[in-house]
Short mmCIF file of C-alpha atoms and ligand atoms in Angstrom, two decimals:
data_model
loop_
_atom_site.label_atom_id
_atom_site.label_comp_id
_atom_site.label_asym_id
_atom_site.label_seq_id
_atom_site.Cartn_x
_atom_site.Cartn_y
_atom_site.Cartn_z
CA UNK A 583 97.95 52.63 48.06
CA UNK A 584 100.24 49.66 48.05
CA UNK A 585 101.33 48.20 51.37
CA UNK A 586 104.14 45.72 51.35
CA UNK A 587 103.73 42.41 53.13
CA UNK A 588 106.80 43.35 55.16
CA UNK A 589 105.03 46.49 56.44
CA UNK A 590 101.89 44.46 57.26
CA UNK A 591 103.93 41.99 59.26
CA UNK A 592 105.69 44.87 61.06
CA UNK A 593 102.32 46.41 61.99
CA UNK A 594 101.00 43.06 63.14
CA UNK A 595 104.04 42.55 65.34
CA UNK A 596 103.46 46.03 66.77
CA UNK A 597 99.81 45.22 67.46
CA UNK A 598 100.65 41.91 69.12
CA UNK A 599 103.33 43.63 71.18
CA UNK A 600 100.91 46.38 72.26
CA UNK A 601 98.21 43.80 73.13
CA UNK A 602 100.77 41.84 75.13
CA UNK A 603 101.85 44.94 77.05
CA UNK A 604 98.24 46.00 77.66
CA UNK A 605 97.19 42.55 78.85
CA UNK A 606 100.29 42.39 81.07
CA UNK A 607 99.46 45.79 82.62
CA UNK A 608 95.85 44.67 83.11
CA UNK A 609 97.00 41.36 84.65
CA UNK A 610 99.45 43.07 86.98
CA UNK A 611 96.81 45.59 88.00
CA UNK A 612 94.22 42.98 88.84
CA UNK A 613 96.85 40.90 90.66
CA UNK A 614 97.83 43.91 92.79
CA UNK A 615 94.21 44.72 93.53
CA UNK A 616 93.40 41.14 94.35
CA UNK A 617 96.35 40.68 96.66
CA UNK A 618 95.71 44.08 98.31
CA UNK A 619 92.15 43.03 99.06
CA UNK A 620 93.29 39.77 100.62
CA UNK A 621 96.23 41.02 102.61
CA UNK A 622 95.22 41.71 106.23
CA UNK A 623 95.28 45.08 107.91
CA UNK A 624 97.54 45.33 110.93
CA UNK A 625 96.69 47.27 114.07
CA UNK A 626 99.63 47.33 116.48
CA UNK A 627 98.81 48.89 119.86
CA UNK A 628 101.86 49.61 122.02
CA UNK A 629 101.17 50.98 125.49
CA UNK A 630 103.73 52.32 127.93
CA UNK A 631 104.85 50.65 131.17
CA UNK A 632 101.80 48.39 131.36
CA UNK A 633 102.75 45.56 133.73
CA UNK A 634 101.64 42.06 132.72
CA UNK A 635 100.94 41.38 136.41
CA UNK A 636 98.07 43.87 136.19
CA UNK A 637 96.28 42.29 133.21
CA UNK A 638 93.43 39.82 133.66
CA UNK A 639 94.64 37.15 131.21
CA UNK A 640 98.10 37.27 132.78
CA UNK A 641 96.58 36.34 136.13
CA UNK A 642 95.53 39.58 137.83
CA UNK A 643 92.48 39.09 140.02
CA UNK A 644 92.04 42.82 140.65
CA UNK A 645 92.81 44.74 137.43
CA UNK A 646 89.95 45.39 135.05
CA UNK A 647 91.20 44.73 131.50
CA UNK A 648 88.30 42.98 129.70
CA UNK A 649 89.26 44.34 126.28
CA UNK A 650 92.93 43.33 126.36
CA UNK A 651 91.69 39.99 127.69
CA UNK A 652 89.28 39.80 124.73
CA UNK A 653 92.15 40.06 122.21
CA UNK A 654 93.88 37.15 123.95
CA UNK A 655 90.73 35.02 124.21
CA UNK A 656 89.88 35.56 120.55
CA UNK A 657 93.50 34.95 119.60
CA UNK A 658 96.70 34.12 121.43
CA UNK A 659 98.58 35.04 124.57
CA UNK A 660 102.38 34.88 124.65
CA UNK A 661 103.21 33.72 128.16
CA UNK A 662 106.96 34.17 127.73
CA UNK A 663 107.27 37.54 126.03
CA UNK A 664 110.45 39.57 126.67
CA UNK A 665 112.19 42.80 125.70
CA UNK A 666 115.86 43.38 124.89
CA UNK A 667 116.37 46.70 126.73
CA UNK A 668 113.63 47.55 129.18
CA UNK A 669 112.87 51.25 128.65
CA UNK A 670 110.51 53.32 126.51
CA UNK A 671 112.45 54.75 123.53
CA UNK A 672 114.79 51.80 123.00
CA UNK A 673 111.83 49.39 122.91
CA UNK A 674 110.13 51.46 120.19
CA UNK A 675 113.40 51.70 118.23
CA UNK A 676 113.58 47.91 118.38
CA UNK A 677 109.95 47.66 117.23
CA UNK A 678 110.79 49.80 114.17
CA UNK A 679 114.05 48.08 113.25
CA UNK A 680 113.82 44.50 114.52
CA UNK A 681 117.31 45.07 115.95
CA UNK A 682 119.03 45.35 119.33
CA UNK A 683 119.85 48.83 120.67
CA UNK A 684 123.57 48.49 119.89
CA UNK A 685 122.75 48.15 116.18
CA UNK A 686 119.87 50.64 115.83
CA UNK A 687 121.83 53.15 117.94
CA UNK A 688 119.02 53.99 120.38
CA UNK A 689 120.38 52.70 123.68
CA UNK A 690 118.87 55.17 126.17
CA UNK A 691 115.89 57.53 126.42
CA UNK A 692 116.00 61.14 125.22
CA UNK A 693 118.28 60.30 122.30
CA UNK A 694 117.57 60.91 118.64
CA UNK A 695 116.51 58.00 116.47
CA UNK A 696 118.63 58.13 113.32
CA UNK A 697 116.93 57.49 110.00
CA UNK A 698 117.57 53.87 108.95
CA UNK A 699 115.76 50.87 107.44
CA UNK A 700 112.52 50.12 109.34
CA UNK A 701 109.52 47.84 108.89
CA UNK A 702 107.10 50.61 107.76
CA UNK A 703 109.43 51.48 104.87
CA UNK A 704 109.27 47.87 103.69
CA UNK A 705 105.47 47.94 104.03
CA UNK A 706 105.25 51.10 101.93
CA UNK A 707 107.15 49.32 99.16
CA UNK A 708 104.60 46.50 99.49
CA UNK A 709 101.74 48.92 98.83
CA UNK A 710 100.59 49.13 102.46
CA UNK A 711 99.34 52.39 103.92
CA UNK A 712 101.28 53.13 107.10
CA UNK A 713 100.48 55.38 110.07
CA UNK A 714 101.60 56.06 113.66
CA UNK A 715 99.24 57.81 116.09
CA UNK A 716 100.03 58.68 119.73
CA UNK A 717 103.24 58.34 121.71
CA UNK A 718 106.46 57.63 119.86
CA UNK A 719 109.17 59.28 121.99
CA UNK A 720 112.14 58.84 119.67
CA UNK A 721 113.43 62.43 119.44
CA UNK A 722 112.83 62.73 115.69
CA UNK A 723 109.80 62.78 113.40
CA UNK A 724 108.66 59.41 112.07
CA UNK A 725 109.90 58.22 108.68
CA UNK A 726 108.21 55.56 106.60
CA UNK A 727 104.70 56.55 107.70
CA UNK A 728 102.19 57.96 105.20
CA UNK A 729 100.50 59.66 108.15
CA UNK A 730 101.57 60.47 111.67
CA UNK A 731 100.03 62.38 114.55
CA UNK A 732 102.27 61.97 117.59
CA UNK A 733 102.79 63.37 121.05
CA UNK A 734 105.96 65.44 121.43
CA UNK A 735 108.32 63.47 123.71
CA UNK A 736 106.46 61.93 126.64
CA UNK A 737 103.33 64.00 125.92
CA UNK A 738 100.77 65.24 128.44
CA UNK A 739 97.88 63.30 129.98
CA UNK A 740 95.41 66.19 129.66
CA UNK A 741 94.89 68.61 126.75
CA UNK A 742 98.06 67.37 125.02
CA UNK A 743 99.89 68.79 122.02
CA UNK A 744 100.06 66.58 118.95
CA UNK A 745 102.36 66.83 115.93
CA UNK A 746 100.33 66.00 112.83
CA UNK A 747 102.62 65.44 109.85
CA UNK A 748 104.91 68.18 111.24
CA UNK A 749 102.38 70.74 112.58
CA UNK A 750 101.77 71.06 116.34
CA UNK A 751 98.23 71.51 117.70
CA UNK A 752 96.82 71.34 121.23
CA UNK A 753 93.85 68.98 121.48
CA UNK A 754 91.43 69.27 124.40
CA UNK A 755 90.64 66.13 126.36
CA UNK A 756 92.17 63.12 128.09
CA UNK A 757 95.11 61.72 126.12
CA UNK A 758 93.91 58.12 125.74
CA UNK A 759 90.46 59.27 124.58
CA UNK A 760 92.08 61.71 122.14
CA UNK A 761 94.34 58.97 120.70
CA UNK A 762 91.27 56.77 120.14
CA UNK A 763 89.45 59.60 118.37
CA UNK A 764 92.48 60.32 116.15
CA UNK A 765 92.73 56.58 115.42
CA UNK A 766 89.11 56.16 114.30
CA UNK A 767 89.22 59.48 112.37
CA UNK A 768 92.25 58.25 110.44
CA UNK A 769 90.69 54.84 109.83
CA UNK A 770 87.64 56.67 108.40
CA UNK A 771 89.69 58.82 106.05
CA UNK A 772 92.40 56.33 105.07
CA UNK A 773 92.98 55.21 101.47
CA UNK A 774 90.64 52.20 101.40
CA UNK A 775 92.17 50.75 98.22
CA UNK A 776 95.21 49.60 100.25
CA UNK A 777 95.61 47.46 103.36
CA UNK A 778 96.82 49.47 106.35
CA UNK A 779 99.36 49.07 109.11
CA UNK A 780 98.57 51.42 111.98
CA UNK A 781 100.66 51.73 115.13
CA UNK A 782 98.72 53.20 118.06
CA UNK A 783 101.22 54.45 120.65
CA UNK A 784 99.50 54.85 124.01
CA UNK A 785 100.88 57.18 126.68
CA UNK A 786 99.17 55.19 129.44
CA UNK A 787 100.22 53.76 131.83
CA UNK A 788 103.39 55.86 132.10
CA UNK A 789 104.37 57.78 135.22
CA UNK A 790 102.65 59.85 136.72
CA UNK A 791 99.53 57.72 136.23
CA UNK A 792 96.70 60.20 135.61
CA UNK A 793 93.39 58.44 134.91
CA UNK A 794 90.43 59.76 132.96
CA UNK A 795 88.12 61.69 135.30
CA UNK A 796 85.46 58.97 135.20
CA UNK A 797 88.03 56.49 136.58
CA UNK A 798 89.32 58.60 139.49
CA UNK A 799 88.93 56.45 142.59
CA UNK A 800 87.93 53.30 140.65
CA UNK A 801 90.04 51.16 143.03
CA UNK A 802 89.58 53.10 146.27
CA UNK A 803 87.71 50.22 147.89
CA UNK A 804 90.50 47.75 147.16
CA UNK A 805 93.25 46.99 149.68
CA UNK A 806 96.12 45.73 147.52
CA UNK A 807 98.13 42.84 148.97
CA UNK A 808 101.73 43.89 149.56
CA UNK A 809 104.17 41.92 147.36
CA UNK A 810 106.23 39.48 149.43
CA UNK A 811 109.44 41.21 148.25
CA UNK A 812 108.27 44.75 149.07
CA UNK A 813 110.82 45.12 151.89
CA UNK A 814 113.63 43.38 149.97
CA UNK A 815 117.04 43.89 151.62
CA UNK A 816 118.89 43.25 148.29
CA UNK A 817 121.28 40.85 150.03
CA UNK A 818 123.83 39.38 147.60
CA UNK A 819 122.76 41.80 144.82
CA UNK A 820 124.93 44.91 144.99
CA UNK A 821 123.54 46.57 141.84
CA UNK A 822 119.99 46.26 143.20
CA UNK A 823 121.14 47.63 146.56
CA UNK A 824 122.46 50.72 144.74
CA UNK A 825 119.07 51.48 143.10
CA UNK A 826 117.14 54.73 143.25
CA UNK A 827 113.63 53.52 142.36
CA UNK A 828 111.83 52.50 145.52
CA UNK A 829 108.26 53.47 146.29
CA UNK A 830 109.51 54.26 149.78
CA UNK A 831 112.35 56.71 148.94
CA UNK A 832 112.15 57.65 145.25
CA UNK A 833 108.43 57.95 144.53
CA UNK A 834 107.35 61.56 144.99
CA UNK A 835 104.41 62.45 147.21
CA UNK A 836 103.60 65.56 145.20
CA UNK A 837 104.74 64.74 141.69
CA UNK A 838 103.74 61.07 141.58
CA UNK A 839 100.97 60.72 144.13
CA UNK A 840 99.47 64.22 143.70
CA UNK A 841 99.50 65.07 147.41
CA UNK A 842 99.17 68.84 147.85
CA UNK A 843 99.81 69.37 144.17
CA UNK A 844 99.27 73.07 143.63
CA UNK A 845 97.96 72.84 140.06
CA UNK A 846 100.33 75.51 138.75
CA UNK A 847 103.31 73.20 138.28
CA UNK A 848 103.74 69.46 138.19
CA UNK A 849 101.92 66.63 136.54
CA UNK A 850 98.49 68.11 136.07
CA UNK A 851 99.29 71.73 135.30
CA UNK A 852 97.37 71.59 132.02
CA UNK A 853 94.04 70.73 133.62
CA UNK A 854 91.21 73.13 132.83
CA UNK A 855 87.64 73.74 134.04
CA UNK A 856 85.87 70.55 135.12
CA UNK A 857 89.07 68.52 134.85
CA UNK A 858 90.77 70.81 137.37
CA UNK A 859 87.82 70.73 139.73
CA UNK A 860 87.55 66.91 139.62
CA UNK A 861 91.27 66.50 140.36
CA UNK A 862 91.24 69.13 143.12
CA UNK A 863 88.22 67.51 144.77
CA UNK A 864 89.62 63.97 144.58
CA UNK A 865 93.24 64.61 145.57
CA UNK A 866 92.32 67.44 147.97
CA UNK A 867 90.41 64.93 150.09
CA UNK A 868 93.27 62.42 149.91
CA UNK A 869 95.82 65.11 150.85
CA UNK A 870 93.73 66.00 153.90
CA UNK A 871 93.50 62.34 154.98
CA UNK A 872 97.24 62.00 154.45
CA UNK A 873 97.95 64.95 156.77
CA UNK A 874 95.70 63.51 159.46
CA UNK A 875 97.45 60.14 159.40
CA UNK A 876 100.90 61.69 159.99
CA UNK A 877 102.69 58.60 158.63
CA UNK A 878 106.38 57.71 158.61
CA UNK A 879 108.70 54.73 158.02
CA UNK A 880 107.11 51.45 156.95
CA UNK A 881 103.54 52.68 157.33
CA UNK A 882 104.26 55.61 154.98
CA UNK A 883 105.81 53.23 152.41
CA UNK A 884 102.75 50.97 152.62
CA UNK A 885 100.39 53.93 152.24
CA UNK A 886 102.33 55.17 149.17
CA UNK A 887 102.08 51.67 147.68
CA UNK A 888 98.27 51.68 148.00
CA UNK A 889 98.02 55.12 146.39
CA UNK A 890 100.37 54.05 143.56
CA UNK A 891 98.33 50.93 142.83
CA UNK A 892 95.05 52.85 142.83
CA UNK A 893 96.26 55.56 140.43
CA UNK A 894 98.05 53.07 138.17
CA UNK A 895 95.14 50.64 137.84
CA UNK A 896 92.66 53.48 137.31
CA UNK A 897 94.85 54.76 134.45
CA UNK A 898 95.01 51.22 133.04
CA UNK A 899 91.21 51.02 133.26
CA UNK A 900 90.93 54.17 131.08
CA UNK A 901 93.40 52.55 128.66
CA UNK A 902 91.55 49.26 128.44
CA UNK A 903 88.19 50.97 127.83
CA UNK A 904 89.73 52.82 124.88
CA UNK A 905 91.13 49.62 123.44
CA UNK A 906 87.54 48.34 123.63
CA UNK A 907 86.37 51.36 121.61
CA UNK A 908 88.92 50.59 118.89
CA UNK A 909 87.86 46.91 118.80
CA UNK A 910 84.20 48.01 118.57
CA UNK A 911 85.09 50.29 115.66
CA UNK A 912 86.66 47.34 113.79
CA UNK A 913 83.49 45.30 114.46
CA UNK A 914 81.11 48.05 113.40
CA UNK A 915 83.00 48.81 110.19
CA UNK A 916 83.29 45.15 109.19
CA UNK A 917 87.09 45.31 109.56
CA UNK A 918 87.58 42.83 112.41
CA UNK A 919 87.84 39.72 110.25
CA UNK A 920 90.60 41.07 108.06
CA UNK A 921 92.55 43.01 110.67
CA UNK A 922 95.28 41.53 112.83
CA UNK A 923 95.26 43.17 116.28
CA UNK A 924 98.37 43.07 118.45
CA UNK A 925 98.59 44.53 121.95
CA UNK A 926 101.95 44.93 123.68
CA UNK A 927 103.53 47.17 126.27
CA UNK A 928 106.98 48.65 125.55
CA UNK A 929 108.23 46.71 128.60
CA UNK A 930 107.14 45.38 131.96
CA UNK A 931 106.95 47.36 135.19
CA UNK A 932 107.41 46.88 138.93
CA UNK A 933 104.25 46.98 140.98
CA UNK A 934 105.98 47.03 144.34
CA UNK A 935 108.09 43.90 143.78
CA UNK A 936 111.52 44.47 145.40
CA UNK A 937 109.96 47.70 146.74
CA UNK A 938 110.10 49.26 143.25
CA UNK A 939 108.19 51.07 140.58
CA UNK A 940 109.77 51.66 137.07
CA UNK A 941 111.55 49.05 134.91
CA UNK A 942 115.13 48.62 133.42
CA UNK A 943 116.37 45.52 135.29
CA UNK A 944 116.77 42.14 133.69
CA UNK A 945 114.74 40.72 136.57
CA UNK A 946 111.45 39.15 135.52
CA UNK A 947 108.94 41.98 136.10
CA UNK A 948 110.69 44.36 133.68
CA UNK A 949 112.23 41.79 131.32
CA UNK A 950 108.77 40.46 130.48
CA UNK A 951 106.09 42.39 128.63
CA UNK A 952 102.46 41.61 127.82
CA UNK A 953 101.83 40.43 124.25
CA UNK A 954 98.46 39.28 122.94
CA UNK A 955 97.43 38.90 119.31
CA UNK A 956 94.23 38.25 117.36
CA UNK A 957 94.46 36.98 113.78
CA UNK A 958 91.11 35.57 112.59
CA UNK A 959 91.47 32.47 110.43
CA UNK A 960 95.12 31.97 111.41
CA UNK A 961 95.20 31.95 115.22
CA UNK A 962 92.75 29.62 116.93
CA UNK A 963 90.93 31.46 119.76
CA UNK A 964 92.33 30.58 123.18
CA UNK A 965 95.84 29.80 121.91
CA UNK A 966 98.72 30.17 124.32
CA UNK A 967 102.37 30.25 123.32
CA UNK A 968 105.14 29.41 125.78
CA UNK A 969 108.12 29.69 123.43
CA UNK A 970 110.30 32.76 124.00
CA UNK A 971 109.06 35.78 122.01
CA UNK A 972 111.29 38.87 122.01
CA UNK A 973 110.61 42.43 120.84
CA UNK A 974 113.14 42.02 117.99
CA UNK A 975 110.49 39.61 116.59
CA UNK A 976 107.74 42.25 116.35
CA UNK A 977 108.89 43.85 113.06
CA UNK A 978 109.54 40.51 111.27
CA UNK A 979 106.11 39.28 112.43
CA UNK A 980 104.36 42.37 111.04
CA UNK A 981 106.20 41.98 107.71
CA UNK A 982 105.36 38.27 107.58
CA UNK A 983 101.66 39.02 108.14
CA UNK A 984 101.81 41.49 105.25
CA UNK A 985 103.51 38.93 103.02
CA UNK A 986 106.55 41.22 102.72
CA UNK A 987 110.13 40.00 102.71
CA UNK A 988 111.90 40.32 106.07
CA UNK A 989 115.24 42.12 105.54
CA UNK A 990 118.17 39.83 106.31
CA UNK A 991 119.73 42.21 108.81
CA UNK A 992 116.67 42.22 111.09
CA UNK A 993 117.70 40.20 114.15
CA UNK A 994 114.32 38.80 115.14
CA UNK A 995 112.16 36.21 113.43
CA UNK A 996 108.48 36.00 112.54
CA UNK A 997 106.33 34.48 115.27
CA UNK A 998 103.74 33.15 112.81
CA UNK A 999 105.25 29.61 112.61
CA UNK A 1000 104.46 29.25 116.33
CA UNK A 1001 100.75 29.10 115.50
CA UNK A 1002 101.16 25.71 113.86
CA UNK A 1003 100.21 23.32 116.69
CA UNK A 1004 101.10 26.04 119.22
CA UNK A 1005 104.67 25.88 117.99
CA UNK A 1006 105.27 22.42 119.43
CA UNK A 1007 107.21 21.24 116.40
CA UNK A 1008 108.90 24.51 115.55
CA UNK A 1009 112.65 24.84 116.15
CA UNK A 1010 113.04 27.88 118.37
CA UNK A 1011 115.43 29.90 120.54
CA UNK A 1012 116.23 28.48 123.97
CA UNK A 1013 117.50 31.66 125.55
CA UNK A 1014 116.86 35.40 125.52
CA UNK A 1015 119.73 37.88 125.32
CA UNK A 1016 119.34 41.23 127.11
CA UNK A 1017 121.40 44.45 127.30
CA UNK A 1018 120.52 47.59 129.31
CA UNK A 1019 122.55 50.85 129.26
CA UNK A 1020 120.98 54.00 130.80
CA UNK A 1021 122.96 55.10 133.88
CA UNK A 1022 123.10 56.76 136.38
CA UNK A 1023 119.94 58.81 135.81
CA UNK A 1024 117.14 58.49 136.42
CA UNK A 1025 117.08 55.42 138.70
CA UNK A 1026 120.70 54.35 139.21
CA UNK A 1027 120.31 50.98 137.54
CA UNK A 1028 123.77 49.71 136.64
CA UNK A 1029 124.28 48.79 132.96
CA UNK A 1030 124.10 45.04 132.45
CA UNK A 1031 123.68 42.23 129.98
CA UNK A 1032 122.83 38.57 130.34
CA UNK A 1033 120.79 35.59 129.25
CA UNK A 1034 117.63 33.97 130.49
CA UNK A 1035 117.04 30.29 129.78
CA UNK A 1036 113.96 28.26 130.76
CA UNK A 1037 115.56 27.62 134.15
CA UNK A 1038 118.41 30.07 134.82
CA UNK A 1039 119.29 33.72 134.51
CA UNK A 1040 122.90 34.91 134.34
CA UNK A 1041 123.53 38.66 134.53
CA UNK A 1042 126.77 40.66 134.20
CA UNK A 1043 126.57 44.11 135.83
CA UNK A 1044 129.43 46.16 134.44
CA UNK A 1045 128.86 49.80 135.54
CA UNK A 1046 130.04 51.38 138.74
CA UNK A 1047 128.88 48.24 140.54
CA UNK A 1048 130.53 45.24 138.90
CA UNK A 1049 129.06 41.86 139.66
CA UNK A 1050 127.72 38.63 138.25
CA UNK A 1051 124.38 37.23 139.33
CA UNK A 1052 122.90 33.77 138.83
CA UNK A 1053 119.31 32.82 139.65
CA UNK A 1054 117.56 29.48 139.54
CA UNK A 1055 114.11 30.57 138.34
CA UNK A 1056 112.53 27.23 139.25
CA UNK A 1057 113.60 27.34 142.88
CA UNK A 1058 113.71 31.11 143.25
CA UNK A 1059 111.19 32.76 140.88
CA UNK A 1060 111.40 36.06 142.78
CA UNK A 1061 115.17 36.26 142.16
CA UNK A 1062 116.30 36.91 145.73
CA UNK A 1063 119.06 34.35 146.02
CA UNK A 1064 122.16 35.11 143.92
CA UNK A 1065 123.90 31.75 143.43
CA UNK A 1066 126.93 33.03 141.53
CA UNK A 1067 129.40 32.60 144.40
CA UNK A 1068 128.28 29.10 145.37
CA UNK A 1069 131.06 26.72 144.30
CA UNK A 1070 128.62 23.89 143.50
CA UNK A 1071 127.29 26.01 140.64
CA UNK A 1072 130.64 26.33 138.82
CA UNK A 1073 129.67 23.92 136.06
CA UNK A 1074 126.27 25.56 135.48
CA UNK A 1075 127.91 28.99 135.38
CA UNK A 1076 130.54 27.82 132.88
CA UNK A 1077 127.81 26.38 130.61
CA UNK A 1078 125.70 29.53 130.88
CA UNK A 1079 128.70 31.73 130.11
CA UNK A 1080 129.32 29.72 126.96
CA UNK A 1081 125.71 30.21 125.95
CA UNK A 1082 125.90 33.92 126.80
CA UNK A 1083 129.03 34.32 124.68
CA UNK A 1084 127.31 32.62 121.74
CA UNK A 1085 124.39 35.07 122.04
CA UNK A 1086 126.71 38.09 122.24
CA UNK A 1087 128.43 36.94 119.04
CA UNK A 1088 125.17 35.97 117.34
CA UNK A 1089 123.74 39.46 117.86
CA UNK A 1090 127.05 41.24 117.10
CA UNK A 1091 127.24 43.05 120.43
CA UNK A 1092 130.90 44.12 120.26
CA UNK A 1093 130.75 46.25 123.42
CA UNK A 1094 129.39 43.34 125.46
CA UNK A 1095 132.02 41.04 123.95
CA UNK A 1096 134.84 43.28 125.19
CA UNK A 1097 133.27 43.60 128.64
CA UNK A 1098 132.64 39.86 128.83
CA UNK A 1099 136.25 39.06 127.98
CA UNK A 1100 137.55 41.61 130.48
CA UNK A 1101 135.13 40.45 133.18
CA UNK A 1102 136.70 37.00 133.25
CA UNK A 1103 139.58 38.57 135.18
CA UNK A 1104 137.30 40.53 137.55
CA UNK A 1105 136.95 39.49 141.18
CA UNK A 1106 133.57 37.81 141.64
CA1 CA B 635 107.89 52.48 128.85
#
């Protein structure tokens, strides 16, 4: 058989080409494996309505949160962490998209989150395994997650239903314990060839504050000091005066504080067996004491405040213990070193300040949210960050940790540069832009937008109650003294309005732009 030299050369070329392709595939494969092994896992825990004032590392002397404190001590605490729209669903929509509510479309609770680009979809393209377990509350099933097991809507504290990849099942037990079990089960069964990004959505510490049975009465021996603004008269703040969220008038004795709750309706209707007995015993005794006291007026408001604090902090204690279990799991499985742990709440919460519970306002207690983060090898233990972090930054930060490209239309920025010398030399934002919408239900908080700088806060209320408010946070940290009408502040107000307008334009908030322009002709 005669083979021409031309044919030999052709075969050789083919061989070389095949070898090149094979070696390229092999190279790419080993590169992917290598980078997968090195890329950190991300565990993002988002609780609900957990007030920073009630967390140890944020200064609480009473709350028991050793595990949240541990994340901060082994990593960083953000001491100026804010949200863009202080309610549950909108905060989670912002987490997913890295965008303000007016761009992701989820402005108020009980809406339906429309499918759109989100951070988990980018992570999936980067070969991350993605999952969401627990509360999501976005009115549609999660997209971009390889696995999900979520509470329908708000979910129940006891024996809750869960939707696992589309199928609903009732799971016996206390919700926070169940979420921890589902979390560790998923971590056990996950695809271990890929790094993971897991969001744990906690129901606690949402209204109506039901603790695990072992924590019932955990704070009964504590007399909580009444906040100095508890009997606020809302002078000079007409939107605040119009509120429907006081502990005194709005908080329900039966529904919220479980006084004479009949167990067939209301917050703990799903209790069974020992759960039911423990709740009946505990709140039965309190209901009896309540009847004997025969309270009214200020003394009733003060009594409700004590009961609120006790139930809330007991629920937070159950939450913190479960966070400890998840941290222990990471330790025991050798995952702690290569897993970034972030703990946030979806927003802040009022613990009696201004007489309130709930959130929504651009005032400090609800504008701020706790945010602690542990990243071994990158964040020095005991780091504190004072630069302004906003919840639009959460998605870009997660993507940056994963080494994935942050989409250009995300409005936040990665927080990782702040860990170089605590961010001292990093150029950063000097103001936070805020916009709240939901009105009038459930708490009659007028829609508003505004900016917070290191010293001032300027707010435009534009609903039924139209007003501007200006606070000097240095002189008046409790925001009681609205300075907007004081003529000596005209220059400060003009400068702040310019800064506000720049923020409105920067974040493409067309609705706010129209209102802002119109408001210049409003009586002040
Ligand atoms: Ca919330």
